[in-house]
Coordinates of C-alpha atoms and ligand atoms in Angstrom, one line a residue:
Chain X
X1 CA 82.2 79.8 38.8
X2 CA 83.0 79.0 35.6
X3 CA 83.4 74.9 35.2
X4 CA 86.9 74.0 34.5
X5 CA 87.0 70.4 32.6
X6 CA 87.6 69.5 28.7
X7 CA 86.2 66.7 26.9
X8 CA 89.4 65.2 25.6
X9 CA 87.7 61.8 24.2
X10 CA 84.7 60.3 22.7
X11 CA 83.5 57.1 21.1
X12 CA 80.2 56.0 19.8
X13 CA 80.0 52.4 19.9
X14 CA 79.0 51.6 15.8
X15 CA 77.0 48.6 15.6
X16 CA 72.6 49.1 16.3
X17 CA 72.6 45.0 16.4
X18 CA 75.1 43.1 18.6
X19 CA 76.4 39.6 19.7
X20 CA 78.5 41.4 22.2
X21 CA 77.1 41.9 26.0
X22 CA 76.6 45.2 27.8
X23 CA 80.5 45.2 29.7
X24 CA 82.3 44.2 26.3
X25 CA 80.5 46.9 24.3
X26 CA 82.0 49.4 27.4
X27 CA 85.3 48.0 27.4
X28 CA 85.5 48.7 23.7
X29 CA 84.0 52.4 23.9
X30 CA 86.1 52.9 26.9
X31 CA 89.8 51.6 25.1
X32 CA 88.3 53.7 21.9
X33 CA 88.0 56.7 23.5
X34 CA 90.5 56.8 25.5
X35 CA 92.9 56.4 22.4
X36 CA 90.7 59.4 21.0
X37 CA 92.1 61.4 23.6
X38 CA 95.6 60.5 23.5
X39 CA 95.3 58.7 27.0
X40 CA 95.0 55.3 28.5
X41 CA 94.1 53.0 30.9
X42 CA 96.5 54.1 33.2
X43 CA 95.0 57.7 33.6
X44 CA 91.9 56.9 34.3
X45 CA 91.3 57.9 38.3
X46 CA 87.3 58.7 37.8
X47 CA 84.7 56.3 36.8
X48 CA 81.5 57.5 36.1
X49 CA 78.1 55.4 34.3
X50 CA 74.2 54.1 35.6
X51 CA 73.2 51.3 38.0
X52 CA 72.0 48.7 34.9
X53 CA 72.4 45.9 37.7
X54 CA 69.9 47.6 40.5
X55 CA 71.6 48.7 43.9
X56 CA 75.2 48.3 43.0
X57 CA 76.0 50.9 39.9
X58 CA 79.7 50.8 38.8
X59 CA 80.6 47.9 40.5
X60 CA 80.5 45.2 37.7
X61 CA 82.2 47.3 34.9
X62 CA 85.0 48.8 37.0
X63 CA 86.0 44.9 37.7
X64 CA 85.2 43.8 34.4
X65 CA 88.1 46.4 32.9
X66 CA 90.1 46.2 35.8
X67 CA 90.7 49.4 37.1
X68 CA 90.8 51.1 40.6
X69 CA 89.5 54.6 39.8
X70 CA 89.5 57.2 43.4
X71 CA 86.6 58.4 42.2
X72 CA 83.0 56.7 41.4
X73 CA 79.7 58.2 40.7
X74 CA 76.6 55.7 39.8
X75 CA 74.0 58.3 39.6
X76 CA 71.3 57.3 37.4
X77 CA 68.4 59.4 36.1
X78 CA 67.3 57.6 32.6
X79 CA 68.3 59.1 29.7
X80 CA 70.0 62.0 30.8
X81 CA 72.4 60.4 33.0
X82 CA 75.4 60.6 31.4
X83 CA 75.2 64.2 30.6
X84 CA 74.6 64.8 34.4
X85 CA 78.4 62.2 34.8
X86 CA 79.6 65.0 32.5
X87 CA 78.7 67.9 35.3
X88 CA 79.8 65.7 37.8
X89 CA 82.4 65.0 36.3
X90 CA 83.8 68.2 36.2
X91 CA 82.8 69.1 39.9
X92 CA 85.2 66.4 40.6
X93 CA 87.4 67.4 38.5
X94 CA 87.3 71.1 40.0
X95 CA 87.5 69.8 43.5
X96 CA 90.8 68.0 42.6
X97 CA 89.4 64.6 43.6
X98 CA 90.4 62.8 40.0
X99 CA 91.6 64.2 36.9
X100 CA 90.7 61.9 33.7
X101 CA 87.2 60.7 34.2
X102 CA 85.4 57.9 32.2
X103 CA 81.8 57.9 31.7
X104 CA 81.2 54.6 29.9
X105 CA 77.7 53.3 28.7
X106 CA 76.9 50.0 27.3
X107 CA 72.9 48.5 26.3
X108 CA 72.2 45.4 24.7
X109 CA 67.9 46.3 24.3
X110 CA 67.8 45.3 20.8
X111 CA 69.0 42.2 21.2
X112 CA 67.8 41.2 24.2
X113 CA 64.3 42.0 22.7
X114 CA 63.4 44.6 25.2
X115 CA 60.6 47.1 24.3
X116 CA 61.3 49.9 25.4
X117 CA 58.7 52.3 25.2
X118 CA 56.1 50.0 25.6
X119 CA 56.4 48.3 28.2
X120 CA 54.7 48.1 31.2
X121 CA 56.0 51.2 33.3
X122 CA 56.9 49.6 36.6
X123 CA 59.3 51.0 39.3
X124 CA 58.6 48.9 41.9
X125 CA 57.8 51.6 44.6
X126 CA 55.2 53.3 46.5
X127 CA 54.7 55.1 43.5
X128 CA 53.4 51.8 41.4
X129 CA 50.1 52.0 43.0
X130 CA 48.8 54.9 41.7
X131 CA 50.6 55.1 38.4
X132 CA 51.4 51.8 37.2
X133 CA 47.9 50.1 37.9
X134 CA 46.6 52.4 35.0
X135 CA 48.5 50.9 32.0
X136 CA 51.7 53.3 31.9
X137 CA 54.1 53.1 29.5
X138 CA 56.8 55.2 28.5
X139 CA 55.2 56.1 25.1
X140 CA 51.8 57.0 26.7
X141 CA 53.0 59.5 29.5
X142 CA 55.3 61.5 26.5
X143 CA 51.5 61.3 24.1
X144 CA 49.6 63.0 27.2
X145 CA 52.2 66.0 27.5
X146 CA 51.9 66.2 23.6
X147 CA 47.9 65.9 23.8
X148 CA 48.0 68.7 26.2
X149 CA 50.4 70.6 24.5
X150 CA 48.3 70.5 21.0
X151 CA 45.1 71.4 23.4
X152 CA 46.8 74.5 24.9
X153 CA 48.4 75.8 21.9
X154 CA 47.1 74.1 18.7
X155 CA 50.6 72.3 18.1
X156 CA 49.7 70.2 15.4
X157 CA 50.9 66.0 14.5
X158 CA 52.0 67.6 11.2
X159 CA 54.3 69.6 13.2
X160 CA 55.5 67.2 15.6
X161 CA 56.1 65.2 12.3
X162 CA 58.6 67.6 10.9
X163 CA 61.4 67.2 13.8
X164 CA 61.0 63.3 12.8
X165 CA 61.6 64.4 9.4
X166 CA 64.5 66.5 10.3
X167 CA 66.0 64.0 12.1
X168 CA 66.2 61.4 8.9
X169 CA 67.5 63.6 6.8
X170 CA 70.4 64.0 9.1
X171 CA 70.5 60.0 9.6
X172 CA 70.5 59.4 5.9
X173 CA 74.0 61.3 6.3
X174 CA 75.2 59.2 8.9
X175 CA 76.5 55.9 8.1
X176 CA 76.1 54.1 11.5
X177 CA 72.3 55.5 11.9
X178 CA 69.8 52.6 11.7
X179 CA 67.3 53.6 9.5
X180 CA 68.6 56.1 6.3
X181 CA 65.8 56.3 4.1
X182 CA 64.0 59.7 3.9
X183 CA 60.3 60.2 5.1
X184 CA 58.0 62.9 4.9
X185 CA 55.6 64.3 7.2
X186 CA 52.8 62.1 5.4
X187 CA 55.2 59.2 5.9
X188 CA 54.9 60.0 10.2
X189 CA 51.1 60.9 10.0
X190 CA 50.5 57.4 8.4
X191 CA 52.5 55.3 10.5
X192 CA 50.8 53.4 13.4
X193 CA 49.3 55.2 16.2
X194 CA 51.1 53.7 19.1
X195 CA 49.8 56.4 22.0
X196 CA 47.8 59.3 20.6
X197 CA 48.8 61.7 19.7
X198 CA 52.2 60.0 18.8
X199 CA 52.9 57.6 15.9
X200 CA 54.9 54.9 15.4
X201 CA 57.8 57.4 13.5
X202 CA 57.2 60.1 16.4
X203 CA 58.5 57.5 18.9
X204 CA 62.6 56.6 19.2
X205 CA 63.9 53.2 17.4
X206 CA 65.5 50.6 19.9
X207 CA 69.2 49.7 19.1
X208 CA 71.9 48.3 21.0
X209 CA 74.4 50.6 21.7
X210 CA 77.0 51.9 23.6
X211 CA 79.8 54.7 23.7
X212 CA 82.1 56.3 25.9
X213 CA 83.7 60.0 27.3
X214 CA 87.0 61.5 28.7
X215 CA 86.4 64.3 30.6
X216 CA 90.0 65.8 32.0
X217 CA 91.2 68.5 34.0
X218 CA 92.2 71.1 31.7
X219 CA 96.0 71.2 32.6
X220 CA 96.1 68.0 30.6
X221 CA 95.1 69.8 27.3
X222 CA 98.9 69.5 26.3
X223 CA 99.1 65.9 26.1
X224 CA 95.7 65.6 24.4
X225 CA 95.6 64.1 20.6
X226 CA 93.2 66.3 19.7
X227 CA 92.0 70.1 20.0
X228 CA 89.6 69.2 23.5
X229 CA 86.2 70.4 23.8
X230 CA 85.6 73.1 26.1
X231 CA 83.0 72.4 28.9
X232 CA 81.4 76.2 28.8
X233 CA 78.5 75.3 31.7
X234 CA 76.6 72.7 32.8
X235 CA 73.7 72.4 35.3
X236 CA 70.7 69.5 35.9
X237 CA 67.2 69.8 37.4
X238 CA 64.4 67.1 38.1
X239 CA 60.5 67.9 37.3
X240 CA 57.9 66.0 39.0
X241 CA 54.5 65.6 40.0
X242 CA 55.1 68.0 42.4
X243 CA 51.9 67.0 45.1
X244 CA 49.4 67.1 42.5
X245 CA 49.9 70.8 40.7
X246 CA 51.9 69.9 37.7
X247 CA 52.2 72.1 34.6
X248 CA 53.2 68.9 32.8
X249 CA 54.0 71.6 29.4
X250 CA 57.1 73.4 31.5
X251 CA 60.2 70.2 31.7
X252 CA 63.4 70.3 33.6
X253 CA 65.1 71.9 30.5
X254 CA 63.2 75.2 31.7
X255 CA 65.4 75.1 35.0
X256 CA 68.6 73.5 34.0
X257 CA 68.7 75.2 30.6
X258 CA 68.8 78.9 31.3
X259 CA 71.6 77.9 34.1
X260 CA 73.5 76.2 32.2
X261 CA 74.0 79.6 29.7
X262 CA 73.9 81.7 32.3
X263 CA 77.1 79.9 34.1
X264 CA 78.7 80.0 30.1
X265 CA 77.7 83.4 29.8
X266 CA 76.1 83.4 26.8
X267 CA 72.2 82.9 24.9
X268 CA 70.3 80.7 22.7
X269 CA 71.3 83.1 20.1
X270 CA 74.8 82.2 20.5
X271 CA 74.3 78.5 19.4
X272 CA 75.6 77.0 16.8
X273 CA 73.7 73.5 16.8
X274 CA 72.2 71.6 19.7
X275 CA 71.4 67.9 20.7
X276 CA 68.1 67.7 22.0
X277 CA 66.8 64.3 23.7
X278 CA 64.2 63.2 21.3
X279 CA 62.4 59.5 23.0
X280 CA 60.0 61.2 20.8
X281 CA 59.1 64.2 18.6
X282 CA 57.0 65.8 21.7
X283 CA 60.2 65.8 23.8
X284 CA 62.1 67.7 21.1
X285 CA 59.5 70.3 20.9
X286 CA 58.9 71.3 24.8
X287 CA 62.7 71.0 25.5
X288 CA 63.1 73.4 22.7
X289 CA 60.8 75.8 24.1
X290 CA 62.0 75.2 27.8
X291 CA 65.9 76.1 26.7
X292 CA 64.5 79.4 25.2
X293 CA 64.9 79.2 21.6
X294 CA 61.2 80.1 21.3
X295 CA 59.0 81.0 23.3
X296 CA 56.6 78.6 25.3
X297 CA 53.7 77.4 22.9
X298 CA 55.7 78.0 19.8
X299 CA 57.4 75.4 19.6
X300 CA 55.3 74.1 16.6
X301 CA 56.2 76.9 14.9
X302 CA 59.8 76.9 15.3
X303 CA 60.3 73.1 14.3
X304 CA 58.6 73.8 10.8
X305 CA 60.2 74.8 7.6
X306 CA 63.6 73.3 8.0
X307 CA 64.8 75.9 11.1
X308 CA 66.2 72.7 12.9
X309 CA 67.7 71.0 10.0
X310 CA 71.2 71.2 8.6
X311 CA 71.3 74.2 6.6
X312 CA 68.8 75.9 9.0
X313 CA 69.1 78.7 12.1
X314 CA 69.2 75.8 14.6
X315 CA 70.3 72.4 13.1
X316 CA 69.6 69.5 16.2
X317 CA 70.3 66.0 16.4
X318 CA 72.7 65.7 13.3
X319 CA 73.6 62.6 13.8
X320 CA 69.8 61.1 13.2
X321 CA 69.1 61.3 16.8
X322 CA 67.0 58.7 19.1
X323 CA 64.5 59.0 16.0
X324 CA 66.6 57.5 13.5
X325 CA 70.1 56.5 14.5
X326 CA 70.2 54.7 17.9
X327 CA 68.3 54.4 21.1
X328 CA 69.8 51.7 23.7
X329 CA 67.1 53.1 26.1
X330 CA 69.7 56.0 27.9
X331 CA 71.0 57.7 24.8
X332 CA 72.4 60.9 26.6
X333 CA 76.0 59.7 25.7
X334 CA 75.2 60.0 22.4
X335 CA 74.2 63.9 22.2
X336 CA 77.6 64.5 24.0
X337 CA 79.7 62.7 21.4
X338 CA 78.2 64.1 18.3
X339 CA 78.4 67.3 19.9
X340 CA 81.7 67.3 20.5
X341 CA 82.6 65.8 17.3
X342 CA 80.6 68.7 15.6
X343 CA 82.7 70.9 17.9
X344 CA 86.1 69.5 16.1
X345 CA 84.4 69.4 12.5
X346 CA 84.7 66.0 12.1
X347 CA 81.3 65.4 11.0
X348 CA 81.8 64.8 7.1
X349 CA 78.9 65.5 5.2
X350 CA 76.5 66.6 8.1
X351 CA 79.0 68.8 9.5
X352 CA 77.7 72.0 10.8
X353 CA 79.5 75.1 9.2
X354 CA 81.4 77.2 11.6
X355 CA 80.0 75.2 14.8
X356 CA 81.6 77.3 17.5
X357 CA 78.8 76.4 20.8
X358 CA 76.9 73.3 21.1
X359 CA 74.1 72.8 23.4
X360 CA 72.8 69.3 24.8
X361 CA 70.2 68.9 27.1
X362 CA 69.5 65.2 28.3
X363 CA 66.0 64.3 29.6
X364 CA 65.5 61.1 31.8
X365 CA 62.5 59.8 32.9
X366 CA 59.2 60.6 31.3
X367 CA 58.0 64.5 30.9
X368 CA 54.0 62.8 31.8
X369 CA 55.3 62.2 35.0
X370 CA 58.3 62.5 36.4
X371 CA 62.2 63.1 34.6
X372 CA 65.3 64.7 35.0
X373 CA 66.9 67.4 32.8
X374 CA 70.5 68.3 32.4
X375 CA 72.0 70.6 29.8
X376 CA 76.1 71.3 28.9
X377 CA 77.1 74.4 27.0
X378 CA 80.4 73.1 24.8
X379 CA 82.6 75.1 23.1
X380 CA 85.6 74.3 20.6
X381 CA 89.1 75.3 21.7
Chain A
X1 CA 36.6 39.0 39.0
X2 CA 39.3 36.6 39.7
X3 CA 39.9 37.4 35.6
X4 CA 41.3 40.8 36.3
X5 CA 44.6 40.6 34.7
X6 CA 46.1 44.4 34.8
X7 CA 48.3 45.0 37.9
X8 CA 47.2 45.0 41.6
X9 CA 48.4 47.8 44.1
X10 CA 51.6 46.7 46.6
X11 CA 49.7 48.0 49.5
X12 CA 51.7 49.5 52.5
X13 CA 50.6 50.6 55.7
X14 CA 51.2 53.9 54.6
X15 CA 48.5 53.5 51.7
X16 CA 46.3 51.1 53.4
X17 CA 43.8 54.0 54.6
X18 CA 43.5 54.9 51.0
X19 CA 42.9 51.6 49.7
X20 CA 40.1 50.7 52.6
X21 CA 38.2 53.8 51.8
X22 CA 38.4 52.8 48.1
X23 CA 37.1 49.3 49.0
X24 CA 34.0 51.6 50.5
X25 CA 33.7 53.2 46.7
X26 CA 35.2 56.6 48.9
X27 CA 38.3 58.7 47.1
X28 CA 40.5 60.2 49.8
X29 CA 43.0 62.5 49.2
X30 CA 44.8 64.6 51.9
X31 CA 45.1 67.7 53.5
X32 CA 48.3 69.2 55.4
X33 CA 46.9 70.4 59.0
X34 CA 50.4 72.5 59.1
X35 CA 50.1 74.3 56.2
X36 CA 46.3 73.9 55.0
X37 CA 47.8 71.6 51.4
X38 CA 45.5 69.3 49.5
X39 CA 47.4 66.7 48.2
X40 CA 47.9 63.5 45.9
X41 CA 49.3 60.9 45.4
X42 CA 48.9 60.3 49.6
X43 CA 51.9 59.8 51.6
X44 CA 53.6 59.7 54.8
X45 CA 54.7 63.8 55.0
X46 CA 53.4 67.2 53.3
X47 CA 54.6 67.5 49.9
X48 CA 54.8 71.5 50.1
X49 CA 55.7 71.3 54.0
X50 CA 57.4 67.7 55.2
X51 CA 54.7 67.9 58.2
X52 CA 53.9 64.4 59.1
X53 CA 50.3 66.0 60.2
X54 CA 48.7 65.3 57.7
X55 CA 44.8 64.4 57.5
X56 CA 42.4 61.6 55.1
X57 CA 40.3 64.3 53.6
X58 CA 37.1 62.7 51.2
X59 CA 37.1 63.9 47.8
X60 CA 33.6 64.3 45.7
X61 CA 35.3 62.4 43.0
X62 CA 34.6 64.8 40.1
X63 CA 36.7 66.7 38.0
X64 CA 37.9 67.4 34.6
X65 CA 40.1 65.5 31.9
X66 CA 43.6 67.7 32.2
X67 CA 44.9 65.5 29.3
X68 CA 44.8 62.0 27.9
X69 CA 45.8 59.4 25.6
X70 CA 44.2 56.6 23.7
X71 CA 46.7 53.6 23.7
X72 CA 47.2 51.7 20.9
X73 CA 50.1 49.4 21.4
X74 CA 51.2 48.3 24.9
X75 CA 53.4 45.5 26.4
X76 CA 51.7 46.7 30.0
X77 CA 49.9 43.3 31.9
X78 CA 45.6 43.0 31.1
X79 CA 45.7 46.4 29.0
X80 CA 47.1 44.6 26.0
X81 CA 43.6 42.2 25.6
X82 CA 41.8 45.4 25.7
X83 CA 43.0 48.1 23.2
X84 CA 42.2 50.8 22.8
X85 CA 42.4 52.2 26.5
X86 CA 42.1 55.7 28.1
X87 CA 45.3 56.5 30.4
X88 CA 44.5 60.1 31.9
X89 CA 45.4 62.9 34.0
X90 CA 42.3 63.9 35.8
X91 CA 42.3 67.3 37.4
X92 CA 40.0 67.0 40.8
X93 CA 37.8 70.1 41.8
X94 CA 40.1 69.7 44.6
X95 CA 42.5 71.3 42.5
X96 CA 45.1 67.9 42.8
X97 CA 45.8 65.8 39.5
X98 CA 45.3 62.4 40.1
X99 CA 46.4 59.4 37.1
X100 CA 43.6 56.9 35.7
X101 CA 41.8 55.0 33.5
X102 CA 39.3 56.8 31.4
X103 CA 36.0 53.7 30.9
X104 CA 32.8 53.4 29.6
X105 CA 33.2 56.5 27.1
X106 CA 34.2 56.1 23.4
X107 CA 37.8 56.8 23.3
X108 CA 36.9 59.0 20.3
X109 CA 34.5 61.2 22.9
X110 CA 37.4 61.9 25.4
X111 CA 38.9 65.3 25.4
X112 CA 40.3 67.4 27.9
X113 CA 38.2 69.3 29.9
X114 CA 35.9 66.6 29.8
X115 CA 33.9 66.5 32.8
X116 CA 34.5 63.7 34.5
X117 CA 33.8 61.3 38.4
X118 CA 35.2 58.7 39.6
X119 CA 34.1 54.9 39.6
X120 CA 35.1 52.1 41.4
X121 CA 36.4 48.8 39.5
X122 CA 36.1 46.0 42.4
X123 CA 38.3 43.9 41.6
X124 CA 38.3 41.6 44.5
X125 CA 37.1 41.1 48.1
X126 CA 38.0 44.3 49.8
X127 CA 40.3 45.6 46.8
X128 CA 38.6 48.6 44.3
X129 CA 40.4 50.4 42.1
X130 CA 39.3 54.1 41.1
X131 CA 39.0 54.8 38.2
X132 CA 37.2 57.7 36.2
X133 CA 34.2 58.0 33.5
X134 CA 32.1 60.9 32.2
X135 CA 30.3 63.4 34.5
Ligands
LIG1 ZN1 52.1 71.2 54.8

């Protein structure tokens, strides 16, 4: 069945560096996009974003803006978790159970001081005793998937280097993206090593940030303010350690990817641009492969000589990405709103030409151990 | 030992059996008597089947490196005072990946496929944590 929902709304909350906490930066995103859509408080009846306060989810922010949606959904899966809202979304949607749904997401890492990828890696479950003992961090378990990757098929760091590249040319055309200054492939290969094989500029920047959706039922699309985005297919998947016999080199993308198309009916060949979750340049390059763009190994390849830049037969993360432009820590809500704003051409001087399908795939989690995967197929009205 | 700053396993009744045969410098992993699967991490049920038959099986401890990487820069508690360090995916010849340290081998000598059997850091009275170095 074909999905029936429309992305009416979307707001990327601007500043990388705030004063303002986690609920305010929501509330804004939320009122912002919203008025994007042409709706208001008062339509809201879903309420969708991650547990940031363990155990109870929603709770806070739903209080915090006052509303009394019939619908919640908490679920949290890293990264990717607001692209899975977006499939929930519209299963809820399709089920009749709400029919304006709010996905909000709001991170204050940056100023808090929070690092991110380096870290110590604790869950605080059973799972801590074998993993976390051994001086995880999120960095390390993406650097052993690329380390593999480069032993199995020669991947190179000069080619892991060029999605960074990529990725700041597009951020030197986006005026909200952290750092705008070109670099080269020399530039990434010099950098600090953080977690071989990656580098410091082969790892995501961490930003506060925040931003919000409006996913509605699609007999709405009258009253919208703007042409809505059409949600084409959408699917998720989790990949694990799976009882010890783990091809850590095949992600979730591999199973959530190809559903996703086949539920919108179409191929890789039939996108125009895609927003690929890139914590890091390794992440770019399997999820690439595992959406079937190229085949499985040639990844390297296919990320060299400017294929995945604008301009190129597959421009990704146009907005500057995780690598360049923001990275609160969950930054799926970020591939759905430039998509989507691609979708509308509204994307200036980075705008893709004649972007008809737009692919984002969310990973959550780490790919070294254990992360989720879930990937929308969008297409402009 | 009382300086080992790194994190200590939360041990459960569910692991315990694991952690006592570690304290004997012995690697357990288990085997499914429902449906005949090696596994690891341990746990309470089958991985492949959800039987809760499932046996301690000892492990010789030797396998190879399935991939690695030599950390740099970390925020994680003890490994920060001793950069670089090995984290590792080791691939038993029981055909189960288990997660580890790689020690006393030149990070610069690690690769994967390196041959590699597991040592015991003891840590404290009655708690040894494996850990792998070369073959
Ligand atoms: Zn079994």
């Amino acid at each position: 069945m074909k999905p029936q929902a429309l992305i009416a709304g979307v707001h990327e909350f601007p500043e990388r560096k705030t004063a303002k906490s986690m609920l305010e930066i929501q509330a804004l995103s939320a009122r912002a996009a919203l008025e994007d859509a042409g709706l208001g408080k008062k339509d809201v009846d879903g309420y969708f974003t991650v547990a940031a306060n363990p155990g109870i989810g929603p709770l806070p922010i739903v209080d915090y803006l006052n509303l009394n949606p019939k619908y919640i959904d908490g679920t949290t899966i890293g990264g990717s978790s607001f692209v899975a809202h977006v499939n929930h979304a519209a299963a809820a949607i399709a089920e009749g159970r709400c029919r304006v749904a709010l996905i909000t997401y709001g991170s204050t890492s940056r100023s808090s001081g929070v690092a991110v990828g380096t870290r110590e890696r604790i869950s605080g479950d059973y799972l801590d005793q074998f993993e976390a003992l051994y001086g995880t961090s999120t960095v390390g378990l993406y650097a052993m998937v690329a380390r593999r990757h480069m032993h199995e098929y020669g991947t190179t760091s000069e080619q892991l280097a060029e999605i960074a590249v990529a990725t700041r040319k597009h951020a030197s055309l986006n005026p909200l993206a952290l750092y705008r200054d070109p670099i080269s492939v020399k530039d990434v290969l010099a950098s600090p090593m953080i977690s071989a094989p990656l580098h410091l500029l082969d790892c995501c920047v961490i930003t506060d940030g925040g931003g919000a959706l409006v996913v509605v039922h699609p007999d709405l699309a009258r009253d919208l303010k703007k042409p809505p985005v059409r949600l084409l297919g959408s699917a998720e998947a989790i990949a694990h350690t799976s009882g010890g016999r783990r091809d850590f080199l095949v992600s979730a993308a591999a199973e959530s990817g190809p559903r996703a198309l086949a539920e919108a009916g179409l191929s890789p060949r039939d996108v125009s641009m895609a927003m690929i979750y890139d914590s890091f340049t390794i992440t770019v390059l399997v999820t690439l492969e595992d959406l079937g763009f190229c085949k499985k190994g040639q990844g390297g390849a296919f990320v060299s000589g400017g294929r995945i830049a604008l301009g190129g037969e597959l421009p990704i993360n146009t907005d500057g990405g995780g690598l360049s432009s923001n990275h609160p820590g969950m930054r799926g809500i970020f591939l759905v709103v430039e998509a989507v704003k691609q979708l509308r051409g509204e994307c200036g001087e980075r705008q893709v030409r004649d972007c008809r399908v737009a692919l984002v795939h969310g990973t959550g989690g780490a790919l070294g151990n254990r992360h989720s995967g879930a990937t929308l197929i969008l297409g402009r009205s | 030992m009382a300086d080992y700053a790194k994190p200590l396993p939360e041990i459960t009744a569910e692991s315990k059996p694991f952690w006592d045969a570690c304290a004997r410098h012995e690697l357990l992993v288990q085997k499914c008597r429902a449906c005949g699967t090696v596994q690891y991490y341990p746990r309470g049920v089958c991985a492949a089947c959800w039987s809760a038959d499932v046996e301690w099986t000892p492990s010789a401890g030797r396998g190879r490196v399935y991939t690695f990487t030599v950390t740099y820069r970390t925020q994680a508690r003890g490994f920060r005072d001793e950069l670089p360090y090995v984290l590792a995916w080791i691939e038993l010849e029981e055909g189960v990946q288990v997660m580890s340290n790689i020690v006393a081998v030149d990070p610069a000598k690690v690769a994967v496929g390196l041959p590699v059997r597991v040592t015991f850091d003891d840590v404290k009275e009655g708690l040894s944590i494996p850990k792998f170095t070369a073959a």
